[in-house]
Structure formats: structure tokens, C-alpha cells
Short mmCIF file of N, CA and C in Angstrom, two decimals:
data_model
loop_
_atom_site.label_atom_id
_atom_site.label_comp_id
_atom_site.label_asym_id
_atom_site.label_seq_id
_atom_site.Cartn_x
_atom_site.Cartn_y
_atom_site.Cartn_z
N GLN V 2 2.18 -47.58 51.73
CA GLN V 2 2.89 -47.82 51.61
C GLN V 2 3.73 -49.29 51.31
N VAL V 3 5.31 -49.07 51.18
CA VAL V 3 5.95 -50.05 50.97
C VAL V 3 7.17 -49.64 50.79
N GLN V 4 8.25 -49.49 52.01
CA GLN V 4 9.26 -49.50 52.75
C GLN V 4 10.36 -50.46 52.67
N LEU V 5 11.43 -50.37 51.35
CA LEU V 5 12.72 -50.26 50.56
C LEU V 5 13.72 -50.62 51.61
N GLY V 6 14.35 -51.05 51.16
CA GLY V 6 15.93 -51.27 52.20
C GLY V 6 16.78 -52.53 50.84
N GLU V 7 17.77 -51.60 50.44
CA GLU V 7 18.27 -52.53 50.27
C GLU V 7 19.70 -52.68 50.63
N SER V 8 20.65 -53.88 50.33
CA SER V 8 21.82 -54.23 51.33
C SER V 8 22.60 -55.56 50.86
N GLY V 9 24.03 -55.22 50.98
CA GLY V 9 24.42 -55.79 50.04
C GLY V 9 25.99 -55.48 48.79
N GLY V 10 26.06 -54.00 49.05
CA GLY V 10 27.05 -53.10 48.14
C GLY V 10 28.01 -53.08 49.22
N GLY V 11 29.09 -52.99 48.13
CA GLY V 11 30.16 -52.92 49.00
C GLY V 11 31.75 -53.18 47.28
N LEU V 12 32.79 -53.24 47.73
CA LEU V 12 34.45 -52.59 47.43
C LEU V 12 34.84 -54.35 46.44
N VAL V 13 33.85 -54.29 45.35
CA VAL V 13 34.69 -55.62 44.48
C VAL V 13 35.84 -55.23 43.56
N GLN V 14 37.22 -56.79 43.37
CA GLN V 14 37.67 -56.01 41.54
C GLN V 14 36.99 -57.04 40.71
N ALA V 15 37.46 -55.87 40.08
CA ALA V 15 36.81 -56.02 38.15
C ALA V 15 37.31 -57.22 37.87
N GLY V 16 35.59 -57.76 37.39
CA GLY V 16 35.94 -59.53 37.62
C GLY V 16 34.98 -60.08 38.10
N GLY V 17 35.34 -59.35 39.62
CA GLY V 17 33.98 -60.35 39.55
C GLY V 17 32.34 -60.31 40.62
N SER V 18 32.07 -60.88 41.84
CA SER V 18 30.94 -60.37 40.98
C SER V 18 30.15 -60.26 42.56
N LEU V 19 29.12 -59.24 42.32
CA LEU V 19 28.78 -59.49 44.24
C LEU V 19 27.22 -59.13 43.89
N ARG V 20 26.50 -59.65 45.18
CA ARG V 20 24.77 -59.90 44.94
C ARG V 20 24.19 -58.37 45.79
N VAL V 21 23.48 -57.98 45.40
CA VAL V 21 22.49 -56.82 46.28
C VAL V 21 21.08 -56.97 46.73
N SER V 22 20.44 -56.87 47.86
CA SER V 22 19.61 -57.37 47.61
C SER V 22 18.41 -56.42 48.18
N CYS V 23 17.56 -56.68 48.14
CA CYS V 23 16.42 -55.67 48.43
C CYS V 23 14.97 -56.25 49.00
N THR V 24 14.98 -55.02 50.72
CA THR V 24 13.60 -55.95 51.12
C THR V 24 12.93 -55.09 51.64
N ALA V 25 11.93 -55.61 51.58
CA ALA V 25 9.91 -54.43 51.90
C ALA V 25 9.37 -54.98 51.84
N SER V 26 9.11 -54.01 52.76
CA SER V 26 7.88 -54.07 54.08
C SER V 26 6.95 -53.38 53.74
N GLY V 27 5.53 -53.63 54.10
CA GLY V 27 4.42 -52.89 54.16
C GLY V 27 3.08 -53.53 53.25
N ARG V 28 3.02 -53.10 52.15
CA ARG V 28 1.80 -53.75 51.66
C ARG V 28 2.25 -54.96 50.87
N THR V 29 1.40 -55.57 50.05
CA THR V 29 1.43 -57.24 48.95
C THR V 29 3.34 -56.97 48.43
N PHE V 30 3.71 -57.05 48.78
CA PHE V 30 5.41 -57.59 48.23
C PHE V 30 4.68 -58.22 46.18
N SER V 31 4.39 -59.03 46.55
CA SER V 31 3.97 -60.24 45.51
C SER V 31 2.88 -58.69 44.26
N ASN V 32 2.19 -57.99 44.27
CA ASN V 32 1.57 -56.72 44.27
C ASN V 32 2.44 -56.27 43.50
N TYR V 33 4.10 -55.49 43.64
CA TYR V 33 4.81 -54.90 42.58
C TYR V 33 5.69 -55.25 42.05
N HIS V 34 6.12 -55.23 41.18
CA HIS V 34 6.53 -55.14 39.92
C HIS V 34 7.83 -53.96 40.46
N MET V 35 9.14 -55.25 40.04
CA MET V 35 10.08 -54.59 40.89
C MET V 35 11.22 -54.18 39.68
N GLY V 36 11.82 -52.91 39.84
CA GLY V 36 13.09 -52.24 39.23
C GLY V 36 14.51 -52.63 40.04
N TRP V 37 15.66 -52.47 39.22
CA TRP V 37 17.15 -52.42 39.73
C TRP V 37 17.20 -51.22 39.21
N PHE V 38 17.77 -49.16 39.58
CA PHE V 38 18.46 -48.89 39.06
C PHE V 38 19.55 -48.27 39.27
N ARG V 39 20.00 -47.42 38.79
CA ARG V 39 21.56 -46.99 39.20
C ARG V 39 22.30 -45.32 39.12
N GLN V 40 22.59 -45.11 39.77
CA GLN V 40 22.68 -43.73 39.82
C GLN V 40 24.65 -43.85 39.95
N ALA V 41 25.52 -43.54 38.51
CA ALA V 41 27.06 -43.22 39.05
C ALA V 41 27.16 -41.51 39.39
N PRO V 42 28.33 -41.71 40.01
CA PRO V 42 28.96 -40.12 40.27
C PRO V 42 28.59 -39.03 38.57
N GLY V 43 27.68 -37.64 39.26
CA GLY V 43 27.53 -36.49 37.84
C GLY V 43 27.15 -37.61 36.69
N LYS V 44 26.34 -38.24 37.03
CA LYS V 44 25.58 -39.19 35.60
C LYS V 44 24.03 -38.53 36.60
N GLU V 45 23.44 -39.30 35.40
CA GLU V 45 22.22 -39.26 35.50
C GLU V 45 21.52 -41.05 35.99
N ARG V 46 20.70 -41.22 37.12
CA ARG V 46 19.99 -42.57 37.04
C ARG V 46 19.98 -43.32 35.71
N GLU V 47 20.08 -45.06 35.97
CA GLU V 47 19.66 -45.02 35.66
C GLU V 47 18.99 -46.84 35.45
N PHE V 48 17.83 -46.91 34.67
CA PHE V 48 17.62 -48.65 34.36
C PHE V 48 18.37 -49.50 34.95
N VAL V 49 18.70 -50.51 35.44
CA VAL V 49 19.86 -51.66 34.97
C VAL V 49 18.99 -53.18 34.56
N ALA V 50 17.77 -53.27 35.50
CA ALA V 50 16.99 -54.18 35.25
C ALA V 50 16.10 -53.90 35.97
N ALA V 51 14.43 -55.08 35.46
CA ALA V 51 13.24 -54.87 36.06
C ALA V 51 12.38 -56.75 35.92
N ILE V 52 12.19 -56.77 37.23
CA ILE V 52 11.60 -58.28 36.81
C ILE V 52 9.83 -58.31 37.17
N SER V 53 9.04 -58.78 36.78
CA SER V 53 7.70 -58.50 37.03
C SER V 53 7.29 -59.45 38.47
N THR V 54 5.61 -59.23 38.23
CA THR V 54 5.02 -59.89 39.55
C THR V 54 5.59 -61.55 40.54
N SER V 55 5.67 -61.58 39.50
CA SER V 55 5.85 -63.03 39.24
C SER V 55 6.99 -63.75 39.04
N GLY V 56 8.01 -63.14 39.06
CA GLY V 56 9.05 -63.19 38.40
C GLY V 56 9.38 -64.14 37.15
N GLY V 57 8.36 -63.54 36.97
CA GLY V 57 8.30 -64.61 34.98
C GLY V 57 8.84 -63.71 34.09
N THR V 58 9.15 -62.63 34.07
CA THR V 58 9.49 -62.03 32.96
C THR V 58 9.93 -61.03 33.66
N LEU V 59 11.52 -61.52 32.46
CA LEU V 59 13.05 -60.53 32.96
C LEU V 59 13.10 -59.29 32.13
N TYR V 60 13.70 -58.46 32.49
CA TYR V 60 14.13 -56.90 31.42
C TYR V 60 16.00 -56.75 31.51
N TYR V 61 16.36 -56.33 31.08
CA TYR V 61 17.29 -55.48 31.91
C TYR V 61 18.16 -54.75 30.72
N ALA V 62 19.23 -53.29 30.74
CA ALA V 62 20.19 -52.95 29.88
C ALA V 62 20.74 -53.66 29.14
N ASP V 63 21.12 -53.15 27.92
CA ASP V 63 22.01 -54.01 27.34
C ASP V 63 23.47 -54.15 27.59
N SER V 64 23.72 -52.80 28.97
CA SER V 64 24.89 -51.99 29.08
C SER V 64 25.37 -53.29 30.55
N VAL V 65 24.13 -54.61 31.07
CA VAL V 65 24.63 -55.53 32.04
C VAL V 65 23.35 -56.65 31.14
N LYS V 66 23.29 -57.08 30.20
CA LYS V 66 22.61 -58.91 29.82
C LYS V 66 23.70 -58.96 29.85
N GLY V 67 23.55 -60.19 30.17
CA GLY V 67 24.37 -62.01 30.35
C GLY V 67 25.58 -61.45 30.99
N ARG V 68 25.48 -60.14 31.64
CA ARG V 68 26.39 -60.21 33.43
C ARG V 68 25.38 -60.06 34.59
N PHE V 69 24.77 -59.73 34.41
CA PHE V 69 23.54 -59.94 35.50
C PHE V 69 21.97 -60.56 35.63
N ILE V 70 21.63 -60.28 36.92
CA ILE V 70 20.68 -61.57 37.26
C ILE V 70 19.90 -60.76 37.85
N ILE V 71 18.79 -61.13 37.85
CA ILE V 71 17.41 -60.75 38.00
C ILE V 71 16.74 -61.47 38.72
N SER V 72 15.88 -61.72 40.08
CA SER V 72 15.28 -62.93 40.80
C SER V 72 14.44 -62.13 42.14
N ARG V 73 13.33 -62.79 42.12
CA ARG V 73 12.89 -62.11 43.84
C ARG V 73 12.83 -63.45 43.82
N ASP V 74 12.04 -63.68 45.46
CA ASP V 74 10.97 -64.19 46.58
C ASP V 74 10.61 -63.40 46.80
N ASN V 75 8.88 -63.56 46.08
CA ASN V 75 8.05 -63.48 47.47
C ASN V 75 8.02 -63.65 48.82
N ALA V 76 8.28 -64.90 49.30
CA ALA V 76 8.02 -65.17 50.58
C ALA V 76 9.20 -64.87 51.49
N LYS V 77 10.32 -64.14 50.43
CA LYS V 77 10.81 -63.88 51.63
C LYS V 77 10.38 -61.97 51.68
N ASN V 78 9.47 -61.52 50.49
CA ASN V 78 10.11 -60.00 50.25
C ASN V 78 11.19 -58.85 49.51
N THR V 79 11.29 -60.26 49.02
CA THR V 79 12.72 -59.70 49.15
C THR V 79 12.85 -60.33 46.98
N VAL V 80 13.74 -58.70 46.72
CA VAL V 80 14.56 -58.88 45.28
C VAL V 80 15.85 -59.17 44.82
N TYR V 81 16.74 -59.27 44.69
CA TYR V 81 17.85 -59.93 44.76
C TYR V 81 18.73 -59.01 42.78
N LEU V 82 19.93 -58.34 42.69
CA LEU V 82 20.69 -58.65 41.61
C LEU V 82 21.97 -59.13 42.15
N GLN V 83 22.58 -60.17 40.14
CA GLN V 83 23.63 -60.16 41.01
C GLN V 83 23.90 -60.09 39.71
N MET V 84 25.04 -59.54 40.57
CA MET V 84 26.83 -59.21 39.79
C MET V 84 27.00 -59.49 39.32
N ASN V 85 27.74 -60.00 38.14
CA ASN V 85 28.97 -61.00 37.44
C ASN V 85 29.51 -60.74 36.95
N SER V 86 30.92 -60.62 36.86
CA SER V 86 32.08 -60.29 35.70
C SER V 86 32.03 -58.27 35.82
N LEU V 87 31.71 -58.22 36.99
CA LEU V 87 32.07 -56.54 37.60
C LEU V 87 33.24 -55.74 36.41
N LYS V 88 32.75 -54.82 36.07
CA LYS V 88 32.89 -53.62 35.80
C LYS V 88 33.70 -52.44 35.86
N PRO V 89 34.46 -51.74 36.18
CA PRO V 89 34.97 -50.46 36.81
C PRO V 89 33.18 -49.44 37.04
N GLU V 90 32.99 -49.38 35.36
CA GLU V 90 32.45 -48.86 34.83
C GLU V 90 30.89 -49.14 35.55
N ASP V 91 30.34 -49.98 36.47
CA ASP V 91 29.07 -50.36 37.00
C ASP V 91 29.17 -49.46 37.95
N THR V 92 30.65 -49.18 38.44
CA THR V 92 30.51 -48.41 40.38
C THR V 92 29.34 -47.30 40.10
N ALA V 93 28.39 -48.02 40.78
CA ALA V 93 27.40 -46.76 41.22
C ALA V 93 26.62 -47.04 42.33
N VAL V 94 25.72 -45.46 43.04
CA VAL V 94 24.92 -46.19 43.86
C VAL V 94 23.61 -47.08 44.05
N TYR V 95 23.28 -48.48 44.30
CA TYR V 95 22.07 -49.23 43.07
C TYR V 95 20.85 -49.18 43.92
N TYR V 96 19.97 -48.73 43.65
CA TYR V 96 18.18 -48.61 43.85
C TYR V 96 17.77 -49.56 43.71
N CYS V 97 16.76 -50.33 43.99
CA CYS V 97 15.30 -50.39 44.14
C CYS V 97 14.03 -50.02 44.09
N ALA V 98 12.91 -50.63 42.97
CA ALA V 98 12.25 -49.19 42.75
C ALA V 98 10.70 -50.85 42.68
N ALA V 99 9.85 -50.25 43.05
CA ALA V 99 8.88 -51.19 43.48
C ALA V 99 7.38 -50.30 42.15
N SER V 100 6.69 -50.42 41.07
CA SER V 100 5.64 -49.56 40.45
C SER V 100 4.60 -50.81 40.47
N ARG V 101 3.47 -50.33 40.14
CA ARG V 101 2.11 -51.68 39.98
C ARG V 101 1.84 -50.60 39.21
N VAL V 102 2.55 -50.22 38.13
CA VAL V 102 1.85 -49.53 37.13
C VAL V 102 0.91 -50.77 35.56
N ARG V 103 0.24 -50.42 35.38
CA ARG V 103 -0.36 -51.47 34.56
C ARG V 103 0.07 -51.98 33.45
N THR V 104 1.09 -50.87 32.32
CA THR V 104 1.55 -50.92 31.02
C THR V 104 2.80 -51.82 31.65
N TYR V 105 3.08 -51.92 32.55
CA TYR V 105 5.15 -52.52 32.85
C TYR V 105 5.35 -52.63 31.54
N SER V 106 5.26 -53.66 30.93
CA SER V 106 5.83 -54.64 30.00
C SER V 106 6.28 -53.43 28.98
N GLN V 107 5.62 -51.68 29.38
CA GLN V 107 6.00 -50.79 27.97
C GLN V 107 6.83 -49.51 28.25
N VAL V 108 6.84 -49.69 30.07
CA VAL V 108 7.56 -48.27 30.85
C VAL V 108 8.20 -48.64 32.09
N TYR V 109 8.09 -49.93 31.59
CA TYR V 109 9.57 -50.28 32.69
C TYR V 109 10.45 -49.86 33.49
N SER V 110 11.26 -49.46 32.49
CA SER V 110 12.10 -48.30 31.77
C SER V 110 12.47 -47.13 32.87
N GLN V 111 11.46 -46.61 32.83
CA GLN V 111 11.30 -45.84 33.18
C GLN V 111 10.67 -45.07 34.95
N ASP V 112 12.63 -44.20 34.93
CA ASP V 112 12.14 -44.62 37.05
C ASP V 112 11.09 -43.63 36.81
N SER V 113 10.02 -42.81 36.06
CA SER V 113 8.62 -41.90 36.35
C SER V 113 7.66 -42.90 36.13
N SER V 114 7.96 -44.50 35.99
CA SER V 114 6.23 -45.58 36.92
C SER V 114 6.94 -46.21 38.29
N TYR V 115 7.89 -46.10 38.58
CA TYR V 115 8.31 -46.91 40.24
C TYR V 115 7.77 -46.04 41.04
N THR V 116 6.81 -45.88 41.68
CA THR V 116 6.39 -45.16 43.17
C THR V 116 7.38 -44.94 44.18
N TYR V 117 8.03 -46.06 44.74
CA TYR V 117 8.61 -46.33 45.86
C TYR V 117 10.08 -46.61 45.97
N TRP V 118 10.97 -46.37 46.68
CA TRP V 118 12.61 -46.19 45.77
C TRP V 118 12.74 -46.85 47.63
N GLY V 119 13.81 -47.19 47.53
CA GLY V 119 15.05 -47.80 48.26
C GLY V 119 15.89 -46.67 48.54
N GLN V 120 17.17 -46.42 49.70
CA GLN V 120 17.83 -45.24 50.05
C GLN V 120 19.02 -45.66 48.77
N GLY V 121 18.72 -46.54 48.21
CA GLY V 121 20.72 -46.90 47.40
C GLY V 121 21.61 -47.76 48.36
N THR V 122 22.19 -47.96 48.00
CA THR V 122 23.77 -48.83 47.88
C THR V 122 24.37 -49.61 47.14
N GLN V 123 26.16 -48.31 47.31
CA GLN V 123 26.73 -48.25 47.50
C GLN V 123 28.52 -49.16 46.42
N VAL V 124 28.07 -49.23 45.03
CA VAL V 124 28.91 -50.44 44.35
C VAL V 124 30.06 -49.66 44.26
N THR V 125 31.04 -50.10 44.56
CA THR V 125 32.48 -49.69 43.28
C THR V 125 33.26 -50.98 43.45
N VAL V 126 33.30 -51.06 42.02
CA VAL V 126 34.28 -52.03 41.24
C VAL V 126 36.02 -50.99 41.03
N ALA V 127 35.88 -52.08 41.27
CA ALA V 127 38.44 -51.56 41.49
C ALA V 127 38.73 -51.98 40.13
N SER V 128 39.37 -51.33 39.34
CA SER V 128 40.08 -51.60 37.82
C SER V 128 41.83 -52.46 38.45
#
């Protein structure tokens, strides 16, 4: 079992920045690929960003590429999502998730690839 807990959400003005964090406990964090997803009211959950176990490979949704940065610190069992140039359409509940699928490079954007999920943190971007 892996327990995930997000933090750092809040209210920010459009154009501003925010960093959300996800801390893991339980099994060895460095064995898991990590992803960030988000879900806005009335919409389906969507992929935002992902990072491989070592942090050497990063993936981003087109909608956040160039604005968001995913990173991880395996010594702290934490994955981060730095969000810059925020837009009102970035408003959502942000979830982190952990995966150990072997074909991660092919399925990182699919929420079914992830076994463990956090409870989510709300990010609201005011216009």
C-alpha cells in the first residue's frame, strides 16, 4: 500500500504561480512512477503531468506544457507540480497518483495505469 497526500492548493490570481506537493508513505516511493491529474467541476478527470521513477523522464499535457513543471525528491518521498502563468481554466481539484506499470512510457496519461491516488487539493485561479 502507498498512501498519498496532496498539499499546497489554494486561490491565486490569473498569471500567478502555485506549487502543489504530494507526499507518499508506505512502500518505496522511488519504485513508483508518479502522475498529476486534475478534475474540474462537471468535467472528466484529465492528465496533467507525469514523471518516471528516477525523475529522468517527464511528460506533460499540451495544455500545460511550458507552464507547469513536475519534479520529485525521492529522499523526501515527494512529488511536486510547479504551476506558472496560471489561467482560470486551470481551476480544478489536483490529484497525484502512483504507478508501477512496466509500459509506463506508453500509458502514463491513462488514469487506469495508476494504482494509488491521493485525496486531491483544490486549485482555484481567479480572473
